[in-house]
Coordinates of C-alpha atoms in Angstrom, one line a residue:
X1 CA -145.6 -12.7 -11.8
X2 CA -143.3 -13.6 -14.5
X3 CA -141.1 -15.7 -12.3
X4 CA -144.1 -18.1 -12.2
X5 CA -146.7 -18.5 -14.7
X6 CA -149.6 -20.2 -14.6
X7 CA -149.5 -23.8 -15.2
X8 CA -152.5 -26.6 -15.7
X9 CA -152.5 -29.6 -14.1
X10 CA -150.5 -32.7 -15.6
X11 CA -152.9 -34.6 -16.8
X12 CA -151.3 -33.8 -20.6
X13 CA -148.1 -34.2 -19.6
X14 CA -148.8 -37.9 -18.4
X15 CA -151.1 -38.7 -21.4
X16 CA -148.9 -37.6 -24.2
X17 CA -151.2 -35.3 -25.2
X18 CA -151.8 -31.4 -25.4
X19 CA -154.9 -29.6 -24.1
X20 CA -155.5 -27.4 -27.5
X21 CA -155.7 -30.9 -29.1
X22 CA -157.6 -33.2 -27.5
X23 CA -160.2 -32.4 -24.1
X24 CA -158.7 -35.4 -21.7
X25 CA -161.4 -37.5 -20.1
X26 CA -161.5 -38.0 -16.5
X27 CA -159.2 -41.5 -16.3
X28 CA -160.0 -41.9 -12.4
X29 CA -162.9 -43.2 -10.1
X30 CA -161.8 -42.1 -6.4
X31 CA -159.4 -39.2 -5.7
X32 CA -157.8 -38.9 -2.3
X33 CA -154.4 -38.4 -0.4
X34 CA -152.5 -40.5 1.3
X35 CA -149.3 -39.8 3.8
X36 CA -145.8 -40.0 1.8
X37 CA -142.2 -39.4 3.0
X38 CA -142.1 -35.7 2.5
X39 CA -145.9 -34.8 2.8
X40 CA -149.1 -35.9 1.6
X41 CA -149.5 -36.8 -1.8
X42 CA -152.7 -36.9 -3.9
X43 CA -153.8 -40.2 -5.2
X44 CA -155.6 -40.9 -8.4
X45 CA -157.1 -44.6 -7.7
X46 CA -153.9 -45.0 -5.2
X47 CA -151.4 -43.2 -7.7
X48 CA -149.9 -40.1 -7.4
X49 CA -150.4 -37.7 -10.5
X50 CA -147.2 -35.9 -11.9
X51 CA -147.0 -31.9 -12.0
X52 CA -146.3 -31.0 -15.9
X53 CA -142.2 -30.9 -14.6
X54 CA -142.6 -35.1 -13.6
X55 CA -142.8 -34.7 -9.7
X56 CA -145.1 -36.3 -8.0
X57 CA -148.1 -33.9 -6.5
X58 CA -146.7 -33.9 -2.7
X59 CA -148.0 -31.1 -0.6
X60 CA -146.7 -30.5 2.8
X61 CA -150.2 -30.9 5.0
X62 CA -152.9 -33.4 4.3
X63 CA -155.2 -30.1 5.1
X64 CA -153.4 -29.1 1.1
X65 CA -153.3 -32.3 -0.2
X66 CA -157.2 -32.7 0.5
X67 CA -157.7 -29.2 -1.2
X68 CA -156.2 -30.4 -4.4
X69 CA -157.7 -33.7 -4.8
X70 CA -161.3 -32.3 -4.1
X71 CA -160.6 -30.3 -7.5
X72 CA -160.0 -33.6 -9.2
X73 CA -162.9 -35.1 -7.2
X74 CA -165.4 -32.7 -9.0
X75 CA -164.4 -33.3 -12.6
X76 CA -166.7 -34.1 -14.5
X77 CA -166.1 -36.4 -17.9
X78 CA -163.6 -33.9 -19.2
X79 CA -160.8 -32.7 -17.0
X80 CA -161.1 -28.5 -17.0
X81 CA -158.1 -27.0 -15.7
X82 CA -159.5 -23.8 -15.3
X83 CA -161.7 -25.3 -12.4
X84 CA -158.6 -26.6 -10.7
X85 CA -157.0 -23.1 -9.1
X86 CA -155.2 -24.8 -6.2
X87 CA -153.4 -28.0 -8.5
X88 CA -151.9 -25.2 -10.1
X89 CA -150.7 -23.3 -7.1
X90 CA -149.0 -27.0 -6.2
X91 CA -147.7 -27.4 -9.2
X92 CA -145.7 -23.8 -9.4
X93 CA -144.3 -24.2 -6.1
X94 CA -142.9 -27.6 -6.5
X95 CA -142.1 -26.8 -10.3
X96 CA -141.6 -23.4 -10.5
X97 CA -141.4 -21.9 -7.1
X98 CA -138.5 -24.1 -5.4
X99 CA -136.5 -23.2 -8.0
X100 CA -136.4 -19.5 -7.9
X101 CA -137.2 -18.4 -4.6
X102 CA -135.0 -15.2 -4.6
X103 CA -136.6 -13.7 -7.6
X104 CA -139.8 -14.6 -6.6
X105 CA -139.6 -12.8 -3.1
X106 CA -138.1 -10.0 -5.2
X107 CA -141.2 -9.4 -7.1
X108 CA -143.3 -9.7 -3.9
X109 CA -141.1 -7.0 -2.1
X110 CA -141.6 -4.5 -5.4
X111 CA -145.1 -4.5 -4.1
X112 CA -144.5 -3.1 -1.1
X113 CA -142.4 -0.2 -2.8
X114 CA -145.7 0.6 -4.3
X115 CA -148.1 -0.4 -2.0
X116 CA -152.0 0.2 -2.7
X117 CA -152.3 1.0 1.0
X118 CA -150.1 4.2 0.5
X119 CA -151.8 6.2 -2.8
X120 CA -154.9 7.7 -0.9
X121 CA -157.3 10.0 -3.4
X122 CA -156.4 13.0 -3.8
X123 CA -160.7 13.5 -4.3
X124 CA -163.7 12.7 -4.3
X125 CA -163.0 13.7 -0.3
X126 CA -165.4 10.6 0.5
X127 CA -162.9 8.3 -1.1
X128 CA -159.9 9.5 0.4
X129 CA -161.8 9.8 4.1
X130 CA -162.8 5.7 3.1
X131 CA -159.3 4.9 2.4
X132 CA -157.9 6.5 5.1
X133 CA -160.7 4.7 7.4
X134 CA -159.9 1.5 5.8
X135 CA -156.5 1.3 5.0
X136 CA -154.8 3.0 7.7
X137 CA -154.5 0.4 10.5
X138 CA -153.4 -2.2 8.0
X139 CA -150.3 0.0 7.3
X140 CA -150.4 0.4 11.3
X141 CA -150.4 -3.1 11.6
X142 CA -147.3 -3.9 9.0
X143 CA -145.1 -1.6 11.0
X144 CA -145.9 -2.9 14.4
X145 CA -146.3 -6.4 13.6
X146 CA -144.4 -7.1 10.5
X147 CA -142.1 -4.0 11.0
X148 CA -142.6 -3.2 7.7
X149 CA -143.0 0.8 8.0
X150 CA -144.9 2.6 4.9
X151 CA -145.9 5.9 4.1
X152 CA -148.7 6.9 2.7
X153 CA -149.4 9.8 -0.3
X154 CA -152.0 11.6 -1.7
X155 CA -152.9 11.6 -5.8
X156 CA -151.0 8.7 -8.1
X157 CA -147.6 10.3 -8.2
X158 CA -144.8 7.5 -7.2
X159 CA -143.6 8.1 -3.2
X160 CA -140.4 6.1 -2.9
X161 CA -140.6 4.0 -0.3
X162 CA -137.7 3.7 2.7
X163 CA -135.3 0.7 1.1
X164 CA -135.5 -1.3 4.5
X165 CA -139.2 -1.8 4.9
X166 CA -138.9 -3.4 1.2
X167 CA -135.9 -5.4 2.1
X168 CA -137.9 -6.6 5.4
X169 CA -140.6 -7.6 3.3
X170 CA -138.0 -10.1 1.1
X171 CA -137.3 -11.1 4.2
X172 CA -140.4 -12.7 5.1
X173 CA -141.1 -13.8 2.0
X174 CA -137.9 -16.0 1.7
X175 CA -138.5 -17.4 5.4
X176 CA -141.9 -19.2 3.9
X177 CA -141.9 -22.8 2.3
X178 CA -142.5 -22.9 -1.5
X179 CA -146.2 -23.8 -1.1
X180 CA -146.4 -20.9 1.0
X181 CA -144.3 -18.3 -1.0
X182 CA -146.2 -19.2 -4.3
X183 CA -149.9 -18.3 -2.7
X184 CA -148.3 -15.0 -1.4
X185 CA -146.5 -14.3 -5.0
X186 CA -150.1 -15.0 -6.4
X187 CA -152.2 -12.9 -3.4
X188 CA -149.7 -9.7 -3.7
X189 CA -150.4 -8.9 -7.6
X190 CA -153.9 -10.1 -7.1
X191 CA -155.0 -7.3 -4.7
X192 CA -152.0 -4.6 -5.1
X193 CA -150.4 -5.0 -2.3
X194 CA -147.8 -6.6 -0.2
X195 CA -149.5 -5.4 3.1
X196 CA -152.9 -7.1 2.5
X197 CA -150.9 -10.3 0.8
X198 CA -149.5 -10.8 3.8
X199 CA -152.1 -10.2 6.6
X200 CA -154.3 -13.0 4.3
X201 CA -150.9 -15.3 4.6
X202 CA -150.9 -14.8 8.3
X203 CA -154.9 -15.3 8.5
X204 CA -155.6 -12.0 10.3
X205 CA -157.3 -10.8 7.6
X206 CA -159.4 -13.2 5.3
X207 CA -159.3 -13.6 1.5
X208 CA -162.9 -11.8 1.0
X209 CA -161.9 -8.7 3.0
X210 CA -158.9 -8.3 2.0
X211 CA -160.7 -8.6 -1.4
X212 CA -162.1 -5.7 -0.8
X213 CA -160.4 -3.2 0.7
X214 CA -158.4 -3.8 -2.7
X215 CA -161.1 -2.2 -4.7
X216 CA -162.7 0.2 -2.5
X217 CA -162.1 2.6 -5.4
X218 CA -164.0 0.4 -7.8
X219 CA -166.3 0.4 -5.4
X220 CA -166.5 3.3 -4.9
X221 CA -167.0 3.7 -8.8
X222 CA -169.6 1.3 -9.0
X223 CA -172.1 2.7 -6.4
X224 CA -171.8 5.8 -8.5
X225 CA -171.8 4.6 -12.3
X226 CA -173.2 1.2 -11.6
X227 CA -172.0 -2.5 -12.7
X228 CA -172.0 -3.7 -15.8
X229 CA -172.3 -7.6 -16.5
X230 CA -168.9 -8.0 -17.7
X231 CA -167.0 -6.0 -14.9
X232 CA -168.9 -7.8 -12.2
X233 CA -168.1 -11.7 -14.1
X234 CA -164.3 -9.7 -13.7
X235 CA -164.5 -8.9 -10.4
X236 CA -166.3 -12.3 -9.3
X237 CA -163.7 -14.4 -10.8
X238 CA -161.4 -12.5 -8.9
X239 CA -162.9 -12.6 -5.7
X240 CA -163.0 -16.5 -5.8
X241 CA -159.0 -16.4 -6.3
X242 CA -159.2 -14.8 -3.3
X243 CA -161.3 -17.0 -1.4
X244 CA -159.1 -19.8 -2.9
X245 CA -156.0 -18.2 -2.1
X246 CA -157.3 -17.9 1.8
X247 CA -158.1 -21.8 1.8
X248 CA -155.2 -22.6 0.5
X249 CA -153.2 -20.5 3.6
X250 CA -155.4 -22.2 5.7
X251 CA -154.6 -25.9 4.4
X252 CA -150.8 -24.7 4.6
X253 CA -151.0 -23.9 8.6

């Protein structure tokens, strides 16, 4: 979302250095988390690392905090952001996040104007009768337990969706804390839809499967066609966001 872009962890910031210049070495022996005022914070041999903005990393649950400082546990000699999904999910809320909540929900609540759930095929008839299988009670389950009411169409052209079921889902994206709202403004764009963003925030529906009932048409694709290398290192890289995104929900509750 363009409200909140990726960032690494601060390790550059602290050092004076930039990553495309110089590969930092690890600079720590224990990593662990200790109970601050305001949260948990992460400690680097008892010190708290910075997010790139200069804040201390200070998560609200020691469940979070734990999450983040097994990623700088399992460095190796040089630090690789990449491998360090949830550091950067703390530091956009706490840098990013907390400081535009409102256009961040925004973004979220598009989603829903377009949901996934809603743009069945219009053929193969097998795809649209699996989509219909497997999407329908999650649209069920947004209107009667989210109140978020959706239609659903046939084919790709744009159904507008009714105005309040997209303001309802601003809603609940405002009434989460930052940490909270940033893995949902992550989750949404990653699987195409506010619906399953939000059942995975709520943890009635897990990272992996809601995974995949996000591509049931690539799927779908691939048991006819087949997979090649490069679409499945894609889609596996993608799936662990997922799975991360779940843990970090989790560590949140």
């Amino acid at each position: 979302m363009s409200h909140i872009p990726p960032l690494d962890p601060n390790v550059a910031a602290r050092k004076g250095f930039r990553e495309s210049e110089e590969r930092l070495k690890r600079f720590w022996t224990t990593a662990d988390v200790a109970e601050r005022e305001g949260g948990w914070a992460v400690t680097l041999d008892g010190r708290t690392p910075k997010t790139p903005a200069h804040a201390p990393l200070l998560l609200p649950t020691g469940a979070a905090a734990r999450l983040v400082a097994e990623e700088w546990a399992a460095q190796g000699e040089f630090i690789d952001p990449a491998t360090m999904p949830a550091t950067r999910l703390a530091s956009t809320a706490i840098d990013r996040v907390s400081q535009a909540r409102e256009p961040v929900a925004e973004e979220i609540a598009a989603f829903a104007g377009s949901d996934l759930l809603c743009y069945l095929a219009d053929h193969p008839t097998s795809l649209a009768a699996e989509q219909a299988r497997e999407w329908t009670p999650w649209r069920d389950w947004a209107a009667l337990e989210l109140g978020v009411h959706l239609e659903p169409a046939e084919g790709i052209i744009h159904r507008p969706q009714d105005p309040a079921a997209i303001a309802r889902v601003r809603d609940l994206a405002l009434r989460l804390d930052d940490f909270a709202l940033t893995g949902l403004a992550t989750a949404v764009p990653l699987l195409g839809s506010a619906v399953l963003g939000l059942a995975v925030q709520r943890g009635v529906l897990s990272g992996e499967a809601a995974f995949d009932l996000s591509r049931l048409d690539e799927a779908f694709q691939e048991r006819q066609w087949g997979v090649d290398a490069e679409a499945a290192e894609r889609t596996a890289g993608r799936r662990a966001e997922a799975l991360l995104l779940d843990r970090w929900f989790r560590a949140l509750e």
